[in-house]
Amino acid sequence: MVQLHVKRGDESQFLFNTTVDAPLETVIQQVTAIYNGRLKVDRICSEIPELADHGITLPPNMQGLTEEQIVELKLRDEWEDKCVPSGGPVLRKDEIGRRNGHAPTDKMKEVLMRTMEEAKALISNKQVQANVCVTMEMVKEALDQLKGAVMIVYPMGLPPHDPVRMEFEDREDLSGTQASLQVITEDECQLWWAAKEMQRGKKLQDYIGKNEKTKLVVKIQKRGQGAPAREPLITDEQQKQMMMHYYRRQEELKKLDEADDDSYLDSEWSDRQALKKQFQGLTNIKWGPR
């Protein structure tokens, strides 16, 4: 299997296994799906702590308003009584006025937070260091884990305007957000290797030959952004190791310079005539009165 180390800019994303005879349209489609799936998991995981701390999202027309303004405008959250967490709510006011403040209990909060960590670990870029390839099945598993945890804590579901539910139902609106800049659609996606764009309509073997044990660093990028920066000759970790080795070598040379004297010549062990004097009984001779 050919192993692709997918990067966005200088940041590692994931490892992906394919074959040399795979059409690049298929490779691009699969890589894009995994890339965007990981982003979806990250976006849901960024909302889970808020859901665990402050409950469901308020309707859009009530968000950011003070309690006095809500009373004055005679607004009411119809989902407050429908979407009650298991074990009853705990009042934790949301200072920014985005969520209703009816949070789950500590036990239910632990379910959400533990599942969030497990899902993030499943598709984390640390899998690159562990040499684990991320698949679309792993992305779906992470999403299913998060969906299951939310269903345990909120058996009646979340309101339709809650961003977590919108992500699960693929109704998320990312327009005007930083997250929208990270998403790459399949049509916009380009894969670059060795400063060359891997063109659709070709196969992987047209670029790398027929060796199935090849490992490549490819960069995913939006169409129109030009060629990405080339990979450095050495990694940051290798550079750190080289600097540490150089520093240790300098310290060793300093110690050798400090110890570079002839005082050892006065030591008994350095006397070339020591054996001769011992046979002649000339050792341990002291001058002066006893």
Tab-separated table of N, CA and C in Angstrom, residues 88-218:
chain	number	residue	atom	x	y	z
A	88	GLY	N	-32.372	15.663	35.134
A	88	GLY	CA	-32.804	17.014	35.460
A	88	GLY	C	-31.719	18.045	35.198
A	89	PRO	N	-32.126	19.318	35.063
A	89	PRO	CA	-31.159	20.379	34.775
A	89	PRO	C	-30.505	20.945	36.030
A	90	VAL	N	-29.317	21.486	35.825
A	90	VAL	CA	-28.609	22.233	36.869
A	90	VAL	C	-28.405	23.642	36.339
A	91	LEU	N	-28.801	24.644	37.125
A	91	LEU	CA	-28.732	26.024	36.641
A	91	LEU	C	-27.285	26.508	36.623
A	92	ARG	N	-26.788	26.809	35.423
A	92	ARG	CA	-25.461	27.427	35.235
A	92	ARG	C	-25.619	28.489	34.159
A	93	LYS	N	-25.728	29.716	34.577
A	93	LYS	CA	-26.020	30.821	33.659
A	93	LYS	C	-24.895	31.010	32.643
A	94	ASP	N	-25.303	31.216	31.400
A	94	ASP	CA	-24.348	31.517	30.336
A	94	ASP	C	-24.183	33.030	30.273
A	95	GLU	N	-23.005	33.519	30.597
A	95	GLU	CA	-22.774	34.958	30.700
A	95	GLU	C	-22.911	35.668	29.353
A	96	ILE	N	-22.672	34.966	28.269
A	96	ILE	CA	-22.772	35.634	26.961
A	96	ILE	C	-24.178	35.500	26.362
A	97	GLY	N	-25.060	34.805	27.072
A	97	GLY	CA	-26.450	34.736	26.643
A	97	GLY	C	-26.691	33.923	25.388
A	98	ARG	N	-25.875	32.914	25.162
A	98	ARG	CA	-26.036	32.081	23.960
A	98	ARG	C	-26.811	30.800	24.262
A	99	ARG	N	-26.694	30.307	25.493
A	99	ARG	CA	-27.371	29.068	25.886
A	99	ARG	C	-28.294	29.336	27.069
A	100	ASN	N	-29.233	28.409	27.314
A	100	ASN	CA	-30.309	28.694	28.271
A	100	ASN	C	-29.913	28.521	29.728
A	101	GLY	N	-28.712	27.982	30.016
A	101	GLY	CA	-28.254	27.877	31.396
A	101	GLY	C	-28.779	26.665	32.138
A	102	HIS	N	-29.557	25.778	31.483
A	102	HIS	CA	-30.069	24.559	32.110
A	102	HIS	C	-29.131	23.419	31.730
A	103	ALA	N	-28.055	23.297	32.493
A	103	ALA	CA	-26.985	22.353	32.155
A	103	ALA	C	-27.297	20.966	32.696
A	104	PRO	N	-26.671	19.935	32.107
A	104	PRO	CA	-26.815	18.581	32.650
A	104	PRO	C	-26.092	18.431	33.995
A	105	THR	N	-26.387	17.373	34.706
A	105	THR	CA	-25.723	17.088	35.980
A	105	THR	C	-24.247	16.761	35.734
A	106	ASP	N	-23.487	16.724	36.817
A	106	ASP	CA	-22.053	16.439	36.690
A	106	ASP	C	-21.808	15.060	36.088
A	107	LYS	N	-22.666	14.102	36.428
A	107	LYS	CA	-22.510	12.749	35.887
A	107	LYS	C	-22.725	12.745	34.378
A	108	MET	N	-23.751	13.436	33.906
A	108	MET	CA	-24.033	13.521	32.472
A	108	MET	C	-22.962	14.360	31.756
A	109	LYS	N	-22.480	15.367	32.441
A	109	LYS	CA	-21.403	16.182	31.867
A	109	LYS	C	-20.165	15.330	31.631
A	110	GLU	N	-19.874	14.441	32.570
A	110	GLU	CA	-18.726	13.549	32.438
A	110	GLU	C	-18.871	12.641	31.216
A	111	VAL	N	-20.093	12.187	30.930
A	111	VAL	CA	-20.344	11.354	29.745
A	111	VAL	C	-19.986	12.131	28.480
A	112	LEU	N	-20.431	13.373	28.402
A	112	LEU	CA	-20.145	14.196	27.229
A	112	LEU	C	-18.651	14.470	27.068
A	113	MET	N	-18.005	14.845	28.150
A	113	MET	CA	-16.593	15.231	28.073
A	113	MET	C	-15.704	14.029	27.776
A	114	ARG	N	-16.011	12.881	28.378
A	114	ARG	CA	-15.204	11.687	28.126
A	114	ARG	C	-15.347	11.232	26.673
A	115	THR	N	-16.567	11.255	26.161
A	115	THR	CA	-16.790	10.860	24.765
A	115	THR	C	-16.119	11.834	23.816
A	116	MET	N	-16.150	13.106	24.157
A	116	MET	CA	-15.489	14.108	23.317
A	116	MET	C	-14.003	13.824	23.192
A	117	GLU	N	-13.357	13.501	24.305
A	117	GLU	CA	-11.917	13.212	24.284
A	117	GLU	C	-11.629	11.951	23.464
A	118	GLU	N	-12.481	10.946	23.585
A	118	GLU	CA	-12.281	9.706	22.826
A	118	GLU	C	-12.438	9.953	21.330
A	119	ALA	N	-13.417	10.758	20.957
A	119	ALA	CA	-13.643	11.056	19.541
A	119	ALA	C	-12.489	11.870	18.960
A	120	LYS	N	-12.008	12.835	19.720
A	120	LYS	CA	-10.881	13.654	19.242
A	120	LYS	C	-9.628	12.809	19.078
A	121	ALA	N	-9.400	11.886	20.008
A	121	ALA	CA	-8.205	11.034	19.931
A	121	ALA	C	-8.263	10.109	18.719
A	122	LEU	N	-9.479	9.699	18.334
A	122	LEU	CA	-9.640	8.750	17.232
A	122	LEU	C	-9.178	9.332	15.904
A	123	ILE	N	-9.407	10.650	15.708
A	123	ILE	CA	-9.053	11.271	14.423
A	123	ILE	C	-7.961	12.330	14.590
A	124	SER	N	-7.261	12.301	15.707
A	124	SER	CA	-6.244	13.305	15.999
A	124	SER	C	-5.062	13.209	15.034
A	125	ASN	N	-4.391	14.348	14.805
A	125	ASN	CA	-3.175	14.311	13.970
A	125	ASN	C	-2.017	13.630	14.686
A	126	LYS	N	-2.199	13.290	15.974
A	126	LYS	CA	-1.178	12.511	16.679
A	126	LYS	C	-1.127	11.071	16.167
A	127	GLN	N	-2.156	10.674	15.432
A	127	GLN	CA	-2.147	9.350	14.811
A	127	GLN	C	-1.034	9.242	13.775
A	128	VAL	N	-0.584	10.389	13.262
A	128	VAL	CA	0.539	10.382	12.311
A	128	VAL	C	1.797	9.865	13.006
A	129	GLN	N	2.071	10.365	14.222
A	129	GLN	CA	3.248	9.914	14.968
A	129	GLN	C	3.128	8.442	15.337
A	130	ALA	N	1.914	7.976	15.562
A	130	ALA	CA	1.705	6.566	15.912
A	130	ALA	C	1.657	5.676	14.674
A	131	ASN	N	1.787	6.275	13.494
A	131	ASN	CA	1.764	5.553	12.209
A	131	ASN	C	0.435	4.815	12.002
A	132	VAL	N	-0.652	5.468	12.412
A	132	VAL	CA	-2.003	4.912	12.239
A	132	VAL	C	-2.708	5.689	11.140
A	133	CYS	N	-3.205	4.989	10.143
A	133	CYS	CA	-3.912	5.626	9.033
A	133	CYS	C	-5.368	5.876	9.428
A	134	VAL	N	-5.855	7.078	9.134
A	134	VAL	CA	-7.243	7.431	9.436
A	134	VAL	C	-8.107	7.084	8.229
A	135	THR	N	-9.222	6.439	8.482
A	135	THR	CA	-10.156	6.067	7.427
A	135	THR	C	-11.486	6.784	7.635
A	136	MET	N	-12.334	6.741	6.610
A	136	MET	CA	-13.658	7.352	6.732
A	136	MET	C	-14.487	6.609	7.768
A	137	GLU	N	-14.217	5.312	7.933
A	137	GLU	CA	-14.935	4.539	8.965
A	137	GLU	C	-14.597	5.053	10.355
A	138	MET	N	-13.350	5.461	10.565
A	138	MET	CA	-12.958	6.007	11.868
A	138	MET	C	-13.623	7.352	12.110
A	139	VAL	N	-13.752	8.152	11.062
A	139	VAL	CA	-14.437	9.447	11.193
A	139	VAL	C	-15.900	9.217	11.544
A	140	LYS	N	-16.549	8.266	10.858
A	140	LYS	CA	-17.951	7.962	11.148
A	140	LYS	C	-18.112	7.410	12.561
A	141	GLU	N	-17.142	6.622	13.004
A	141	GLU	CA	-17.197	6.086	14.365
A	141	GLU	C	-17.126	7.206	15.399
A	142	ALA	N	-16.255	8.188	15.151
A	142	ALA	CA	-16.147	9.328	16.068
A	142	ALA	C	-17.460	10.108	16.109
A	143	LEU	N	-18.091	10.314	14.943
A	143	LEU	CA	-19.375	11.021	14.897
A	143	LEU	C	-20.464	10.222	15.612
A	144	ASP	N	-20.464	8.901	15.428
A	144	ASP	CA	-21.468	8.058	16.102
A	144	ASP	C	-21.291	8.083	17.611
A	145	GLN	N	-20.040	8.104	18.070
A	145	GLN	CA	-19.790	8.186	19.512
A	145	GLN	C	-20.354	9.486	20.084
A	146	LEU	N	-20.118	10.593	19.386
A	146	LEU	CA	-20.612	11.887	19.858
A	146	LEU	C	-22.139	11.929	19.827
A	147	LYS	N	-22.720	11.396	18.744
A	147	LYS	CA	-24.175	11.385	18.632
A	147	LYS	C	-24.792	10.535	19.744
A	148	GLY	N	-24.164	9.394	20.038
A	148	GLY	CA	-24.676	8.527	21.091
A	148	GLY	C	-24.610	9.186	22.460
A	149	ALA	N	-23.518	9.886	22.743
A	149	ALA	CA	-23.385	10.563	24.036
A	149	ALA	C	-24.432	11.661	24.195
A	150	VAL	N	-24.686	12.411	23.116
A	150	VAL	CA	-25.694	13.475	23.175
A	150	VAL	C	-27.084	12.873	23.396
A	151	MET	N	-27.354	11.729	22.769
A	151	MET	CA	-28.650	11.084	22.954
A	151	MET	C	-28.820	10.560	24.380
A	152	ILE	N	-27.725	10.119	24.997
A	152	ILE	CA	-27.802	9.657	26.392
A	152	ILE	C	-28.148	10.828	27.311
A	153	VAL	N	-27.489	11.949	27.091
A	153	VAL	CA	-27.684	13.109	27.968
A	153	VAL	C	-28.989	13.834	27.633
A	154	TYR	N	-29.323	13.908	26.348
A	154	TYR	CA	-30.566	14.572	25.919
A	154	TYR	C	-31.419	13.569	25.141
A	155	PRO	N	-32.135	12.683	25.845
A	155	PRO	CA	-32.920	11.630	25.163
A	155	PRO	C	-34.022	12.188	24.268
A	156	MET	N	-34.488	13.406	24.545
A	156	MET	CA	-35.522	14.020	23.710
A	156	MET	C	-34.911	14.808	22.550
A	157	GLY	N	-33.605	14.774	22.458
A	157	GLY	CA	-32.944	15.456	21.354
A	157	GLY	C	-32.628	16.908	21.668
A	158	LEU	N	-31.984	17.572	20.708
A	158	LEU	CA	-31.625	18.987	20.822
A	158	LEU	C	-32.537	19.814	19.926
A	159	PRO	N	-32.684	21.096	20.217
A	159	PRO	CA	-33.508	21.946	19.339
A	159	PRO	C	-32.898	22.034	17.943
A	160	PRO	N	-33.717	22.255	16.925
A	160	PRO	CA	-33.211	22.258	15.541
A	160	PRO	C	-32.195	23.349	15.261
A	161	HIS	N	-32.162	24.397	16.085
A	161	HIS	CA	-31.205	25.484	15.854
A	161	HIS	C	-29.894	25.281	16.623
A	162	ASP	N	-29.793	24.209	17.399
A	162	ASP	CA	-28.554	23.967	18.142
A	162	ASP	C	-27.451	23.552	17.159
A	163	PRO	N	-26.270	24.172	17.251
A	163	PRO	CA	-25.205	23.862	16.283
A	163	PRO	C	-24.764	22.400	16.300
A	164	VAL	N	-24.859	21.728	17.456
A	164	VAL	CA	-24.476	20.311	17.515
A	164	VAL	C	-25.434	19.477	16.671
A	165	ARG	N	-26.734	19.708	16.824
A	165	ARG	CA	-27.718	18.974	16.022
A	165	ARG	C	-27.571	19.327	14.540
A	166	MET	N	-27.325	20.580	14.238
A	166	MET	CA	-27.165	20.996	12.843
A	166	MET	C	-25.967	20.303	12.200
A	167	GLU	N	-24.899	20.101	12.969
A	167	GLU	CA	-23.728	19.382	12.448
A	167	GLU	C	-24.063	17.924	12.179
A	168	PHE	N	-24.792	17.293	13.102
A	168	PHE	CA	-25.165	15.890	12.923
A	168	PHE	C	-26.040	15.702	11.684
A	169	GLU	N	-26.886	16.705	11.400
A	169	GLU	CA	-27.819	16.609	10.272
A	169	GLU	C	-27.277	17.258	9.007
A	170	ASP	N	-25.993	17.668	9.038
A	170	ASP	CA	-25.342	18.300	7.878
A	170	ASP	C	-26.080	19.558	7.427
A	171	ARG	N	-26.595	20.314	8.404
A	171	ARG	CA	-27.280	21.577	8.103
A	171	ARG	C	-26.493	22.770	8.613
A	172	GLU	N	-25.213	22.566	8.968
A	172	GLU	CA	-24.442	23.642	9.579
A	172	GLU	C	-24.264	24.823	8.623
A	173	ASP	N	-24.339	26.019	9.181
A	173	ASP	CA	-24.139	27.241	8.404
A	173	ASP	C	-22.815	27.860	8.853
A	174	LEU	N	-21.803	27.737	8.018
A	174	LEU	CA	-20.472	28.218	8.376
A	174	LEU	C	-20.132	29.548	7.713
A	175	SER	N	-21.088	30.141	7.030
A	175	SER	CA	-20.814	31.383	6.306
A	175	SER	C	-20.375	32.483	7.271
A	176	GLY	N	-19.290	33.153	6.903
A	176	GLY	CA	-18.778	34.254	7.716
A	176	GLY	C	-17.971	33.825	8.918
A	177	THR	N	-17.651	32.539	9.025
A	177	THR	CA	-16.882	32.056	10.165
A	177	THR	C	-15.486	31.628	9.717
A	178	GLN	N	-14.587	31.522	10.682
A	178	GLN	CA	-13.234	31.047	10.392
A	178	GLN	C	-13.259	29.600	9.934
A	179	ALA	N	-14.214	28.833	10.450
A	179	ALA	CA	-14.310	27.422	10.080
A	179	ALA	C	-14.583	27.240	8.596
A	180	SER	N	-15.298	28.195	7.987
A	180	SER	CA	-15.614	28.077	6.563
A	180	SER	C	-14.369	28.152	5.699
A	181	LEU	N	-13.333	28.807	6.185
A	181	LEU	CA	-12.094	28.936	5.412
A	181	LEU	C	-11.288	27.641	5.413
A	182	GLN	N	-11.566	26.784	6.380
A	182	GLN	CA	-10.823	25.528	6.475
A	182	GLN	C	-11.419	24.426	5.599
A	183	VAL	N	-12.738	24.511	5.368
A	183	VAL	CA	-13.404	23.473	4.590
A	183	VAL	C	-12.969	23.551	3.132
A	184	ILE	N	-12.724	22.389	2.528
A	184	ILE	CA	-12.368	22.300	1.110
A	184	ILE	C	-13.338	21.338	0.445
A	185	THR	N	-14.099	21.838	-0.538
A	185	THR	CA	-15.017	20.955	-1.247
A	185	THR	C	-14.236	20.065	-2.210
A	186	GLU	N	-14.894	18.986	-2.640
A	186	GLU	CA	-14.225	18.043	-3.535
A	186	GLU	C	-13.825	18.710	-4.845
A	187	ASP	N	-14.676	19.603	-5.362
A	187	ASP	CA	-14.368	20.272	-6.623
A	187	ASP	C	-13.194	21.225	-6.490
A	188	GLU	N	-13.033	21.832	-5.303
A	188	GLU	CA	-11.944	22.793	-5.088
A	188	GLU	C	-10.626	22.131	-4.706
A	189	CYS	N	-10.694	20.868	-4.302
A	189	CYS	CA	-9.523	20.223	-3.701
A	189	CYS	C	-8.436	19.924	-4.730
A	190	GLN	N	-7.201	20.206	-4.335
A	190	GLN	CA	-6.023	19.832	-5.112
A	190	GLN	C	-5.029	19.132	-4.190
A	191	LEU	N	-4.341	18.130	-4.732
A	191	LEU	CA	-3.256	17.476	-4.010
A	191	LEU	C	-1.942	17.810	-4.706
A	192	TRP	N	-0.959	18.222	-3.922
A	192	TRP	CA	0.349	18.598	-4.458
A	192	TRP	C	1.416	17.676	-3.875
A	193	TRP	N	2.339	17.296	-4.736
A	193	TRP	CA	3.485	16.486	-4.303
A	193	TRP	C	4.719	16.925	-5.086
A	194	ALA	N	5.819	17.157	-4.384
A	194	ALA	CA	7.084	17.564	-5.006
A	194	ALA	C	6.877	18.788	-5.888
A	195	ALA	N	6.116	19.776	-5.379
A	195	ALA	CA	5.853	21.034	-6.087
A	195	ALA	C	5.082	20.830	-7.388
A	196	LYS	N	4.382	19.692	-7.521
A	196	LYS	CA	3.577	19.414	-8.704
A	196	LYS	C	2.148	19.096	-8.273
A	197	GLU	N	1.205	19.644	-9.020
A	197	GLU	CA	-0.185	19.286	-8.755
A	197	GLU	C	-0.465	17.914	-9.359
A	198	MET	N	-1.081	17.044	-8.586
A	198	MET	CA	-1.433	15.705	-9.062
A	198	MET	C	-2.763	15.813	-9.797
A	199	GLN	N	-2.683	15.764	-11.120
A	199	GLN	CA	-3.823	16.087	-11.974
A	199	GLN	C	-4.871	14.976	-11.970
A	200	ARG	N	-6.133	15.388	-11.952
A	200	ARG	CA	-7.228	14.443	-12.126
A	200	ARG	C	-7.145	13.844	-13.529
A	201	GLY	N	-7.634	12.641	-13.654
A	201	GLY	CA	-7.555	11.961	-14.933
A	201	GLY	C	-6.344	11.058	-15.050
A	202	LYS	N	-5.430	11.170	-14.092
A	202	LYS	CA	-4.256	10.307	-14.067
A	202	LYS	C	-4.338	9.367	-12.875
A	203	LYS	N	-3.406	8.447	-12.832
A	203	LYS	CA	-3.294	7.540	-11.702
A	203	LYS	C	-2.072	7.902	-10.873
A	204	LEU	N	-2.059	7.408	-9.656
A	204	LEU	CA	-0.951	7.705	-8.757
A	204	LEU	C	0.379	7.213	-9.325
A	205	GLN	N	0.345	6.086	-10.031
A	205	GLN	CA	1.574	5.512	-10.574
A	205	GLN	C	2.186	6.389	-11.670
A	206	ASP	N	1.408	7.296	-12.253
A	206	ASP	CA	1.953	8.212	-13.253
A	206	ASP	C	2.933	9.197	-12.634
A	207	TYR	N	2.879	9.353	-11.317
A	207	TYR	CA	3.773	10.281	-10.620
A	207	TYR	C	4.860	9.560	-9.834
A	208	ILE	N	4.523	8.415	-9.248
A	208	ILE	CA	5.479	7.793	-8.315
A	208	ILE	C	5.966	6.420	-8.774
A	209	GLY	N	5.503	5.947	-9.931
A	209	GLY	CA	5.917	4.622	-10.368
A	209	GLY	C	5.037	3.539	-9.764
A	210	LYS	N	5.516	2.304	-9.810
A	210	LYS	CA	4.708	1.151	-9.411
A	210	LYS	C	5.128	0.527	-8.089
A	211	ASN	N	5.922	1.241	-7.306
A	211	ASN	CA	6.353	0.720	-6.004
A	211	ASN	C	5.245	0.936	-4.971
A	212	GLU	N	4.661	-0.171	-4.511
A	212	GLU	CA	3.542	-0.087	-3.566
A	212	GLU	C	3.970	0.291	-2.154
A	213	LYS	N	5.277	0.304	-1.893
A	213	LYS	CA	5.759	0.620	-0.542
A	213	LYS	C	6.211	2.075	-0.420
A	214	THR	N	5.771	2.902	-1.349
A	214	THR	CA	6.171	4.303	-1.357
A	214	THR	C	5.444	5.082	-0.256
A	215	LYS	N	6.161	6.028	0.354
A	215	LYS	CA	5.568	6.956	1.320
A	215	LYS	C	5.746	8.370	0.798
A	216	LEU	N	4.646	9.123	0.743
A	216	LEU	CA	4.671	10.473	0.188
A	216	LEU	C	4.120	11.480	1.183
A	217	VAL	N	4.634	12.692	1.119
A	217	VAL	CA	4.037	13.821	1.833
A	217	VAL	C	3.296	14.648	0.791
A	218	VAL	N	1.959	14.654	0.866
A	218	VAL	CA	1.154	15.425	-0.074
A	218	VAL	C	0.460	16.550	0.688
